[in-house]
Short mmCIF file of C-alpha atoms in Angstrom, two decimals:
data_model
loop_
_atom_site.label_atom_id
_atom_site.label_comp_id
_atom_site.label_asym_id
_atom_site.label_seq_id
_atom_site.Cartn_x
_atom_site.Cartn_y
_atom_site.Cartn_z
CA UNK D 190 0.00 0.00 0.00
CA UNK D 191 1.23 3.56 -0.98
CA UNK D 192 1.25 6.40 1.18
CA UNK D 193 -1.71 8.23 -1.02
CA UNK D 194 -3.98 5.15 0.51
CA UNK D 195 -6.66 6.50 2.70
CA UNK D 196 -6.73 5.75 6.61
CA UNK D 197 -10.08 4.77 7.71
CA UNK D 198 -10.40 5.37 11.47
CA UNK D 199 -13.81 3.88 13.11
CA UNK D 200 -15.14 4.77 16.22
CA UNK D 201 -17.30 2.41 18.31
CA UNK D 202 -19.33 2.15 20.69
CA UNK D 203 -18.65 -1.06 21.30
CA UNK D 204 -18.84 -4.60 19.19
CA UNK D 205 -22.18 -5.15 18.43
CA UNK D 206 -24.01 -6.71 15.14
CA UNK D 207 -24.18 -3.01 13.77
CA UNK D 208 -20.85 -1.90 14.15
CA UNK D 209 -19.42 -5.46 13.23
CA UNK D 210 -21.61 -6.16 10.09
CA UNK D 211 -21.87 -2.31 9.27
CA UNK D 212 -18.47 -0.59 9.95
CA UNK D 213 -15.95 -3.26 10.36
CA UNK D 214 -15.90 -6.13 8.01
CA UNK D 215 -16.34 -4.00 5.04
CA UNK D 216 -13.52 -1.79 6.45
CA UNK D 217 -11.36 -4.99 7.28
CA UNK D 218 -12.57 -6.45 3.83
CA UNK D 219 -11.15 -3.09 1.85
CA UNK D 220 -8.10 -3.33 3.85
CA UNK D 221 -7.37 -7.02 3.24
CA UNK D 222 -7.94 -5.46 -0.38
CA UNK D 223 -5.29 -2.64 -0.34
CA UNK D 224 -7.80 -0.04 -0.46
CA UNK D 225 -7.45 1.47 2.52
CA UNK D 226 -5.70 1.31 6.00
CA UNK D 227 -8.15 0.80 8.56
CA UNK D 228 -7.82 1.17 12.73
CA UNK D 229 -10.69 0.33 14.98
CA UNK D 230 -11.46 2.30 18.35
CA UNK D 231 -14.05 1.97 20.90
CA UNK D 232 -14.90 5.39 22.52
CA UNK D 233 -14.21 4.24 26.00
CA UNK D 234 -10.66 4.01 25.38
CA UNK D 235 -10.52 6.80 22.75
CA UNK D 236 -7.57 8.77 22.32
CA UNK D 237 -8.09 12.03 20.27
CA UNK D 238 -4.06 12.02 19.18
CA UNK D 239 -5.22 9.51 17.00
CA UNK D 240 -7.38 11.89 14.88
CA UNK D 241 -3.59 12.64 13.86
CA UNK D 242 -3.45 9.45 11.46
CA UNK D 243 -6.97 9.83 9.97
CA UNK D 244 -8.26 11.14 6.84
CA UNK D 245 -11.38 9.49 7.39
CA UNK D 246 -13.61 8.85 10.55
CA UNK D 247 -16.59 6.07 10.99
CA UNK D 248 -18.86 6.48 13.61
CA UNK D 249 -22.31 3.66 14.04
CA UNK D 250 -24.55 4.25 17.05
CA UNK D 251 -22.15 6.10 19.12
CA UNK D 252 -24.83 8.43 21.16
CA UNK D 253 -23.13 8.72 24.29
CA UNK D 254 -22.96 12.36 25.73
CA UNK D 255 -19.92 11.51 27.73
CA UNK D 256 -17.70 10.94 24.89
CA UNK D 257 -19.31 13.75 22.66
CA UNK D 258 -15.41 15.45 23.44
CA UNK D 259 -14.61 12.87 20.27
CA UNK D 260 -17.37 14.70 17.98
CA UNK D 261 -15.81 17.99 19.17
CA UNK D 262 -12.14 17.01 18.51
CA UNK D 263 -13.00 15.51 14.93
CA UNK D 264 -14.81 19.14 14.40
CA UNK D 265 -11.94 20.76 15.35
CA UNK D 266 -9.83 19.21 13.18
CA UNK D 267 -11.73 19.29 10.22
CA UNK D 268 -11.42 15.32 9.93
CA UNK D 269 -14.38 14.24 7.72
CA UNK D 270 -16.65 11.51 9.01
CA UNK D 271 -19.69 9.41 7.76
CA UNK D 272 -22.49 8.08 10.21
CA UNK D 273 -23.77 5.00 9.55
CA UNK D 274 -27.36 4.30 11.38
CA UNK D 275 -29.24 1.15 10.38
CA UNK D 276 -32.00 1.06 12.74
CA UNK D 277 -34.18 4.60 13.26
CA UNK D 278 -32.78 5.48 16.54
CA UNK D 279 -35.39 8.03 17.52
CA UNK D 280 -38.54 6.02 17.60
CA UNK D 281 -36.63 2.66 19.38
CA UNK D 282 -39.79 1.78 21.35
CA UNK D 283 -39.93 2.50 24.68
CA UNK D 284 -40.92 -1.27 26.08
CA UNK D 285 -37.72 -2.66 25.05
CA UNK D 286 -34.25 -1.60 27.49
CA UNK D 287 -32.77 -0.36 23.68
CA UNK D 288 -36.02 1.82 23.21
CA UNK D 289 -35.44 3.69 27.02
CA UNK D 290 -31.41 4.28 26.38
CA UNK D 291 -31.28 6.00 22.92
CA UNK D 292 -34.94 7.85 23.62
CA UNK D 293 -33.14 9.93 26.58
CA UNK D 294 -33.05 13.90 25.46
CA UNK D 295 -29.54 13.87 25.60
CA UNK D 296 -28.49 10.90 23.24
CA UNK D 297 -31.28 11.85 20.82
CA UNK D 298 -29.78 15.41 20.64
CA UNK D 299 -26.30 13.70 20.26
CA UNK D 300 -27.37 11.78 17.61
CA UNK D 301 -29.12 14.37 15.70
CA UNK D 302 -25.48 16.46 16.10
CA UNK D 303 -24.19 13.38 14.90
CA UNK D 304 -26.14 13.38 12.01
CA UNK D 305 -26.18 16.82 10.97
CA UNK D 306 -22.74 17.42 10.88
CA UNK D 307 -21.69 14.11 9.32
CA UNK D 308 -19.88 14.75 5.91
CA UNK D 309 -22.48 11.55 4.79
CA UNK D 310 -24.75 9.35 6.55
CA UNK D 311 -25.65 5.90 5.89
CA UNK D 312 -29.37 4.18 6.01
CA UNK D 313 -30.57 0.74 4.79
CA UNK D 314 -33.87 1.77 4.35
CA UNK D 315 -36.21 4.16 2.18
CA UNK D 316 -37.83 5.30 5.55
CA UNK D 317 -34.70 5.58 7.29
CA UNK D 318 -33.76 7.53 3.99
CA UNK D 319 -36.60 10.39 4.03
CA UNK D 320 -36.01 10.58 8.06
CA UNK D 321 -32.58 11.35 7.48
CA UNK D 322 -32.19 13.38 4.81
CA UNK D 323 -34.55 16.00 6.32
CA UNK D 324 -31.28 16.39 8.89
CA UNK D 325 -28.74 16.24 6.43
CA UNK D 326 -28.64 16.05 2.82
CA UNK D 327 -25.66 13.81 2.46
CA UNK D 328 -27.78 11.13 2.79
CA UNK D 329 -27.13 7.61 1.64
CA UNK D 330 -29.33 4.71 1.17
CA UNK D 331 -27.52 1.30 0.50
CA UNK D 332 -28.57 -2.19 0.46
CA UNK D 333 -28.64 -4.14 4.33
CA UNK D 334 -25.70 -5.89 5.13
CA UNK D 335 -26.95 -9.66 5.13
CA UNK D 336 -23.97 -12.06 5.93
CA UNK D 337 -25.94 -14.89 3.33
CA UNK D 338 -22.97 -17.57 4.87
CA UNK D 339 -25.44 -17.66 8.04
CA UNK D 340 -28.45 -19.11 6.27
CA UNK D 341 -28.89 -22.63 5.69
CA UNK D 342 -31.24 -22.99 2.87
CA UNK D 343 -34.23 -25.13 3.82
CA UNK D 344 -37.25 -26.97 2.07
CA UNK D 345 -40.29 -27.12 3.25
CA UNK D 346 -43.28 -29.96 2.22
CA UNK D 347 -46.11 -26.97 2.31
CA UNK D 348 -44.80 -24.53 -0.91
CA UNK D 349 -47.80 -22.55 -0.15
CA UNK D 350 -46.46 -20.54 3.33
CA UNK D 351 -44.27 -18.22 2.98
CA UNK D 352 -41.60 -17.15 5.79
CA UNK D 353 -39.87 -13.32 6.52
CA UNK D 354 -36.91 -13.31 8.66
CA UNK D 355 -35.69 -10.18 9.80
CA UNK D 356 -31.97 -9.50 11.12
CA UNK D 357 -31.86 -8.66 14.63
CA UNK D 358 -29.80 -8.75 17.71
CA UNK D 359 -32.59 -8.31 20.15
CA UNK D 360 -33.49 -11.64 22.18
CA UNK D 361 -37.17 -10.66 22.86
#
């Protein structure tokens, strides 16, 4: 890899479905590629030196307000970032733990920050799309990330039901 190859800095939350199926195999994937250097960092242990290596920044679900310092510092430094959001974070319902987290004022304010100021946002769906794009223009809708090596396929003797499986981490 040259030195004109991009460095691809994400930023986690943590290493969930999202940020592993979203962020960081296709990251790892254009690495193992030579497209790009890639580093990984959860907030928690985020170091804002490392902004120094990165022409690009990666954030997915990060709505914490105590490490909104690592929004500030990537303003600062004029570090262009994209957002990627695959599940409409504002209207988690409130019955499930998820729904009561992200709906506090503070992480929903984060996250629209987030949003707005990203230099492009990712969605997986037309919904999440129109949502989106009323905060920020640079809005990008691309196909779910499906990892297809998961599925067995399966027959079944009745041809006439028909069966929707939707990716989730949620246990409920």
């Amino acid at each position: 890899m040259g030195d004109s190859t991009p460095q691809v800095l994400a930023i986690l939350p943590g290493f969930m479905p999202s940020t592993l199926m979203c962020v960081v195999r296709p990251l790892l994937g254009l690495q193992q590629a030579q497209r790009i250097h890639c580093r990984v960092a959860l907030e928690a242990y985020f170091d804002v030196t490392a902004l120094q290596w990165a022409d690009l920044v990666v954030f997915c679900r990060n709505v914490e307000p105590r490490y909104e310092y690592i929004l500030d510092a990537v303003l600062a430094r004029g570090v262009p970032y994209v957002y990627d959001i695959d599940d409409n974070l504002f209207d988690v319902p409130v019955d499930l733990v998820d729904g009561l987290y992200y709906r506090v004022p503070e992480r929903t304010a984060l996250l629209t920050r987030y949003l707005q100021s990203a230099n492009l946002v990712r969605v997986y769906s037309p919904t999440l799309l129109e949502k989106i794009r009323s905060l920020n223009k640079h809005t990008l809708e691309t196909p779910a990330v499906l990892d297809r090596r998961l599925i067995q396929p399966r027959r079944e003797a009745s041809g006439d039901k028909v069966k929707i499986v939707y990716t989730t981490s949620r246990r409920e």
